């Protein structure tokens, strides 16, 4: 997790909002940002829109050997999958097309996610990265919104911080909100009794502490940032 990663997610959120419009539909704020990821340069269906944004994120974060080396933290894939799961769940469909398993079979299991990342060892393509996190296919849709909210709060700390001036608007408030959300999840037996969810909690906790270290190293004062407890064991 770093400023670059969070700003890529912020761009995607600006171009493809994480809420439906007044008509209950997914929408783009600029098709030109996604057209090359769409069939025939146009995304007509909801899933095509989500797929285009997902491919853009993978391309921006893992699309070349240089990017891959810079973002070689596999846990970044967790955040892409949290975003993907959240977006799919914005609109429930009776035919189960909002299900992540359906999306995996229909989109991830096709050529665009299987293009070779030249010069990278260990992982050959985007599907290979996703397959390391395949537990997301069984994640509870009622829980994913909690992880997404925590992730957004964490990223807002990065995107609101100006390392040139050491000023961070709303960082203290976001830190408190993040830790409150973390504690809420850490107290939820349905989360702490699941090893995959506990790993996600650990990733969030580590990245929160990493931000505090980064903030301090750039001259920021995080004395008002609350401490975060370790994930509960059951």
mmCIF file of N, CA and C in Angstrom, residues 91-142:
data_model
loop_
_atom_site.group_PDB
_atom_site.id
_atom_site.type_symbol
_atom_site.label_atom_id
_atom_site.label_comp_id
_atom_site.label_asym_id
_atom_site.label_seq_id
_atom_site.Cartn_x
_atom_site.Cartn_y
_atom_site.Cartn_z
ATOM 1 N N UNK A 91 -25.397 -4.001 -6.960
ATOM 2 C CA UNK A 91 -26.651 -4.268 -7.655
ATOM 3 C C UNK A 91 -26.897 -5.766 -7.670
ATOM 4 N N UNK A 92 -27.839 -6.197 -6.870
ATOM 5 C CA UNK A 92 -28.139 -7.624 -6.783
ATOM 6 C C UNK A 92 -29.004 -8.051 -7.960
ATOM 7 N N UNK A 93 -28.605 -9.132 -8.599
ATOM 8 C CA UNK A 93 -29.368 -9.674 -9.718
ATOM 9 C C UNK A 93 -29.895 -11.057 -9.368
ATOM 10 N N UNK A 94 -31.113 -11.303 -9.758
ATOM 11 C CA UNK A 94 -31.740 -12.583 -9.448
ATOM 12 C C UNK A 94 -31.047 -13.753 -10.137
ATOM 13 N N UNK A 95 -30.369 -13.480 -11.250
ATOM 14 C CA UNK A 95 -29.749 -14.568 -12.012
ATOM 15 C C UNK A 95 -28.321 -14.870 -11.566
ATOM 16 N N UNK A 96 -27.908 -14.298 -10.422
ATOM 17 C CA UNK A 96 -26.594 -14.574 -9.830
ATOM 18 C C UNK A 96 -25.426 -14.006 -10.632
ATOM 19 N N UNK A 97 -25.695 -13.114 -11.602
ATOM 20 C CA UNK A 97 -24.585 -12.549 -12.362
ATOM 21 C C UNK A 97 -23.763 -11.565 -11.534
ATOM 22 N N UNK A 98 -24.278 -11.165 -10.368
ATOM 23 C CA UNK A 98 -23.499 -10.296 -9.483
ATOM 24 C C UNK A 98 -22.566 -11.113 -8.594
ATOM 25 N N UNK A 99 -22.630 -12.424 -8.737
ATOM 26 C CA UNK A 99 -21.804 -13.319 -7.939
ATOM 27 C C UNK A 99 -20.366 -13.302 -8.446
ATOM 28 N N UNK A 100 -19.394 -13.252 -7.512
ATOM 29 C CA UNK A 100 -17.988 -13.189 -7.902
ATOM 30 C C UNK A 100 -17.553 -14.449 -8.648
ATOM 31 N N UNK A 101 -18.128 -15.583 -8.284
ATOM 32 C CA UNK A 101 -17.792 -16.828 -8.981
ATOM 33 C C UNK A 101 -18.197 -16.737 -10.460
ATOM 34 N N UNK A 102 -19.353 -16.160 -10.710
ATOM 35 C CA UNK A 102 -19.809 -15.979 -12.099
ATOM 36 C C UNK A 102 -18.863 -15.038 -12.845
ATOM 37 N N UNK A 103 -18.461 -13.952 -12.197
ATOM 38 C CA UNK A 103 -17.542 -12.999 -12.817
ATOM 39 C C UNK A 103 -16.207 -13.671 -13.121
ATOM 40 N N UNK A 104 -15.735 -14.485 -12.192
ATOM 41 C CA UNK A 104 -14.466 -15.192 -12.392
ATOM 42 C C UNK A 104 -14.550 -16.096 -13.621
ATOM 43 N N UNK A 105 -15.617 -16.868 -13.701
ATOM 44 C CA UNK A 105 -15.777 -17.807 -14.812
ATOM 45 C C UNK A 105 -15.942 -17.083 -16.147
ATOM 46 N N UNK A 106 -16.690 -15.987 -16.133
ATOM 47 C CA UNK A 106 -17.033 -15.287 -17.371
ATOM 48 C C UNK A 106 -15.934 -14.358 -17.867
ATOM 49 N N UNK A 107 -15.251 -13.684 -16.943
ATOM 50 C CA UNK A 107 -14.284 -12.657 -17.349
ATOM 51 C C UNK A 107 -12.838 -12.992 -16.981
ATOM 52 N N UNK A 108 -12.605 -13.313 -15.723
ATOM 53 C CA UNK A 108 -11.221 -13.554 -15.293
ATOM 54 C C UNK A 108 -10.636 -14.776 -15.980
ATOM 55 N N UNK A 109 -11.481 -15.736 -16.264
ATOM 56 C CA UNK A 109 -11.009 -16.965 -16.906
ATOM 57 C C UNK A 109 -10.979 -16.821 -18.432
ATOM 58 N N UNK A 110 -10.633 -15.612 -18.906
ATOM 59 C CA UNK A 110 -10.498 -15.435 -20.354
ATOM 60 C C UNK A 110 -9.170 -14.774 -20.686
ATOM 61 N N UNK A 111 -8.934 -14.530 -21.950
ATOM 62 C CA UNK A 111 -7.599 -14.167 -22.430
ATOM 63 C C UNK A 111 -7.038 -12.882 -21.831
ATOM 64 N N UNK A 112 -7.876 -11.876 -21.582
ATOM 65 C CA UNK A 112 -7.354 -10.586 -21.131
ATOM 66 C C UNK A 112 -6.672 -10.672 -19.768
ATOM 67 N N UNK A 113 -7.083 -11.629 -18.959
ATOM 68 C CA UNK A 113 -6.449 -11.825 -17.658
ATOM 69 C C UNK A 113 -5.301 -12.832 -17.733
ATOM 70 N N UNK A 114 -5.108 -13.407 -18.927
ATOM 71 C CA UNK A 114 -4.068 -14.422 -19.095
ATOM 72 C C UNK A 114 -2.891 -13.933 -19.934
ATOM 73 N N UNK A 115 -2.913 -12.655 -20.310
ATOM 74 C CA UNK A 115 -1.784 -12.106 -21.063
ATOM 75 C C UNK A 115 -0.522 -12.145 -20.214
ATOM 76 N N UNK A 116 0.561 -12.602 -20.794
ATOM 77 C CA UNK A 116 1.821 -12.756 -20.067
ATOM 78 C C UNK A 116 2.387 -11.393 -19.664
ATOM 79 N N UNK A 117 2.808 -11.284 -18.398
ATOM 80 C CA UNK A 117 3.514 -10.090 -17.934
ATOM 81 C C UNK A 117 4.994 -10.351 -18.188
ATOM 82 N N UNK A 118 5.537 -9.766 -19.232
ATOM 83 C CA UNK A 118 6.915 -10.027 -19.655
ATOM 84 C C UNK A 118 7.918 -9.570 -18.604
ATOM 85 N N UNK A 119 8.895 -10.440 -18.340
ATOM 86 C CA UNK A 119 9.976 -10.075 -17.428
ATOM 87 C C UNK A 119 9.684 -10.302 -15.966
ATOM 88 N N UNK A 120 8.573 -10.966 -15.669
ATOM 89 C CA UNK A 120 8.183 -11.214 -14.276
ATOM 90 C C UNK A 120 8.288 -12.702 -13.984
ATOM 91 N N UNK A 121 8.884 -13.040 -12.872
ATOM 92 C CA UNK A 121 8.958 -14.437 -12.445
ATOM 93 C C UNK A 121 8.071 -14.634 -11.222
ATOM 94 N N UNK A 122 7.563 -15.825 -11.066
ATOM 95 C CA UNK A 122 6.716 -16.131 -9.921
ATOM 96 C C UNK A 122 5.243 -16.075 -10.248
ATOM 97 N N UNK A 123 4.843 -15.063 -11.025
ATOM 98 C CA UNK A 123 3.459 -14.923 -11.473
ATOM 99 C C UNK A 123 3.495 -14.619 -12.963
ATOM 100 N N UNK A 124 2.644 -15.281 -13.722
ATOM 101 C CA UNK A 124 2.715 -15.121 -15.172
ATOM 102 C C UNK A 124 1.712 -14.108 -15.715
ATOM 103 N N UNK A 125 0.578 -13.938 -15.039
ATOM 104 C CA UNK A 125 -0.468 -13.059 -15.559
ATOM 105 C C UNK A 125 -1.402 -12.635 -14.427
ATOM 106 N N UNK A 126 -2.416 -11.834 -14.761
ATOM 107 C CA UNK A 126 -3.346 -11.339 -13.744
ATOM 108 C C UNK A 126 -4.137 -12.480 -13.107
ATOM 109 N N UNK A 127 -4.554 -13.441 -13.918
ATOM 110 C CA UNK A 127 -5.315 -14.571 -13.371
ATOM 111 C C UNK A 127 -4.485 -15.318 -12.337
ATOM 112 N N UNK A 128 -3.204 -15.461 -12.601
ATOM 113 C CA UNK A 128 -2.316 -16.133 -11.656
ATOM 114 C C UNK A 128 -2.284 -15.380 -10.328
ATOM 115 N N UNK A 129 -2.238 -14.053 -10.390
ATOM 116 C CA UNK A 129 -2.273 -13.244 -9.169
ATOM 117 C C UNK A 129 -3.585 -13.450 -8.422
ATOM 118 N N UNK A 130 -4.687 -13.422 -9.162
ATOM 119 C CA UNK A 130 -6.007 -13.581 -8.551
ATOM 120 C C UNK A 130 -6.155 -14.958 -7.929
ATOM 121 N N UNK A 131 -5.607 -15.968 -8.585
ATOM 122 C CA UNK A 131 -5.745 -17.333 -8.081
ATOM 123 C C UNK A 131 -5.043 -17.538 -6.744
ATOM 124 N N UNK A 132 -4.087 -16.661 -6.414
ATOM 125 C CA UNK A 132 -3.463 -16.732 -5.093
ATOM 126 C C UNK A 132 -4.433 -16.267 -4.014
ATOM 127 N N UNK A 133 -5.500 -15.592 -4.431
ATOM 128 C CA UNK A 133 -6.490 -15.033 -3.507
ATOM 129 C C UNK A 133 -7.878 -15.602 -3.798
ATOM 130 N N UNK A 134 -7.928 -16.847 -4.193
ATOM 131 C CA UNK A 134 -9.178 -17.414 -4.686
ATOM 132 C C UNK A 134 -10.243 -17.567 -3.594
ATOM 133 N N UNK A 135 -9.842 -17.410 -2.338
ATOM 134 C CA UNK A 135 -10.826 -17.480 -1.259
ATOM 135 C C UNK A 135 -11.880 -16.379 -1.398
ATOM 136 N N UNK A 136 -11.581 -15.341 -2.173
ATOM 137 C CA UNK A 136 -12.561 -14.277 -2.380
ATOM 138 C C UNK A 136 -13.819 -14.792 -3.064
ATOM 139 N N UNK A 137 -13.715 -15.895 -3.774
ATOM 140 C CA UNK A 137 -14.882 -16.438 -4.465
ATOM 141 C C UNK A 137 -15.955 -16.871 -3.484
ATOM 142 N N UNK A 138 -15.571 -17.127 -2.247
ATOM 143 C CA UNK A 138 -16.526 -17.581 -1.239
ATOM 144 C C UNK A 138 -16.793 -16.529 -0.170
ATOM 145 N N UNK A 139 -16.339 -15.308 -0.388
ATOM 146 C CA UNK A 139 -16.487 -14.285 0.636
ATOM 147 C C UNK A 139 -17.950 -13.883 0.783
ATOM 148 N N UNK A 140 -18.351 -13.605 2.018
ATOM 149 C CA UNK A 140 -19.728 -13.230 2.329
ATOM 150 C C UNK A 140 -19.982 -11.805 1.841
ATOM 151 N N UNK A 141 -20.954 -11.646 0.959
ATOM 152 C CA UNK A 141 -21.247 -10.321 0.404
ATOM 153 C C UNK A 141 -21.716 -9.343 1.470
ATOM 154 N N UNK A 142 -22.222 -9.853 2.597
ATOM 155 C CA UNK A 142 -22.670 -8.977 3.679
ATOM 156 C C UNK A 142 -21.507 -8.437 4.498
#
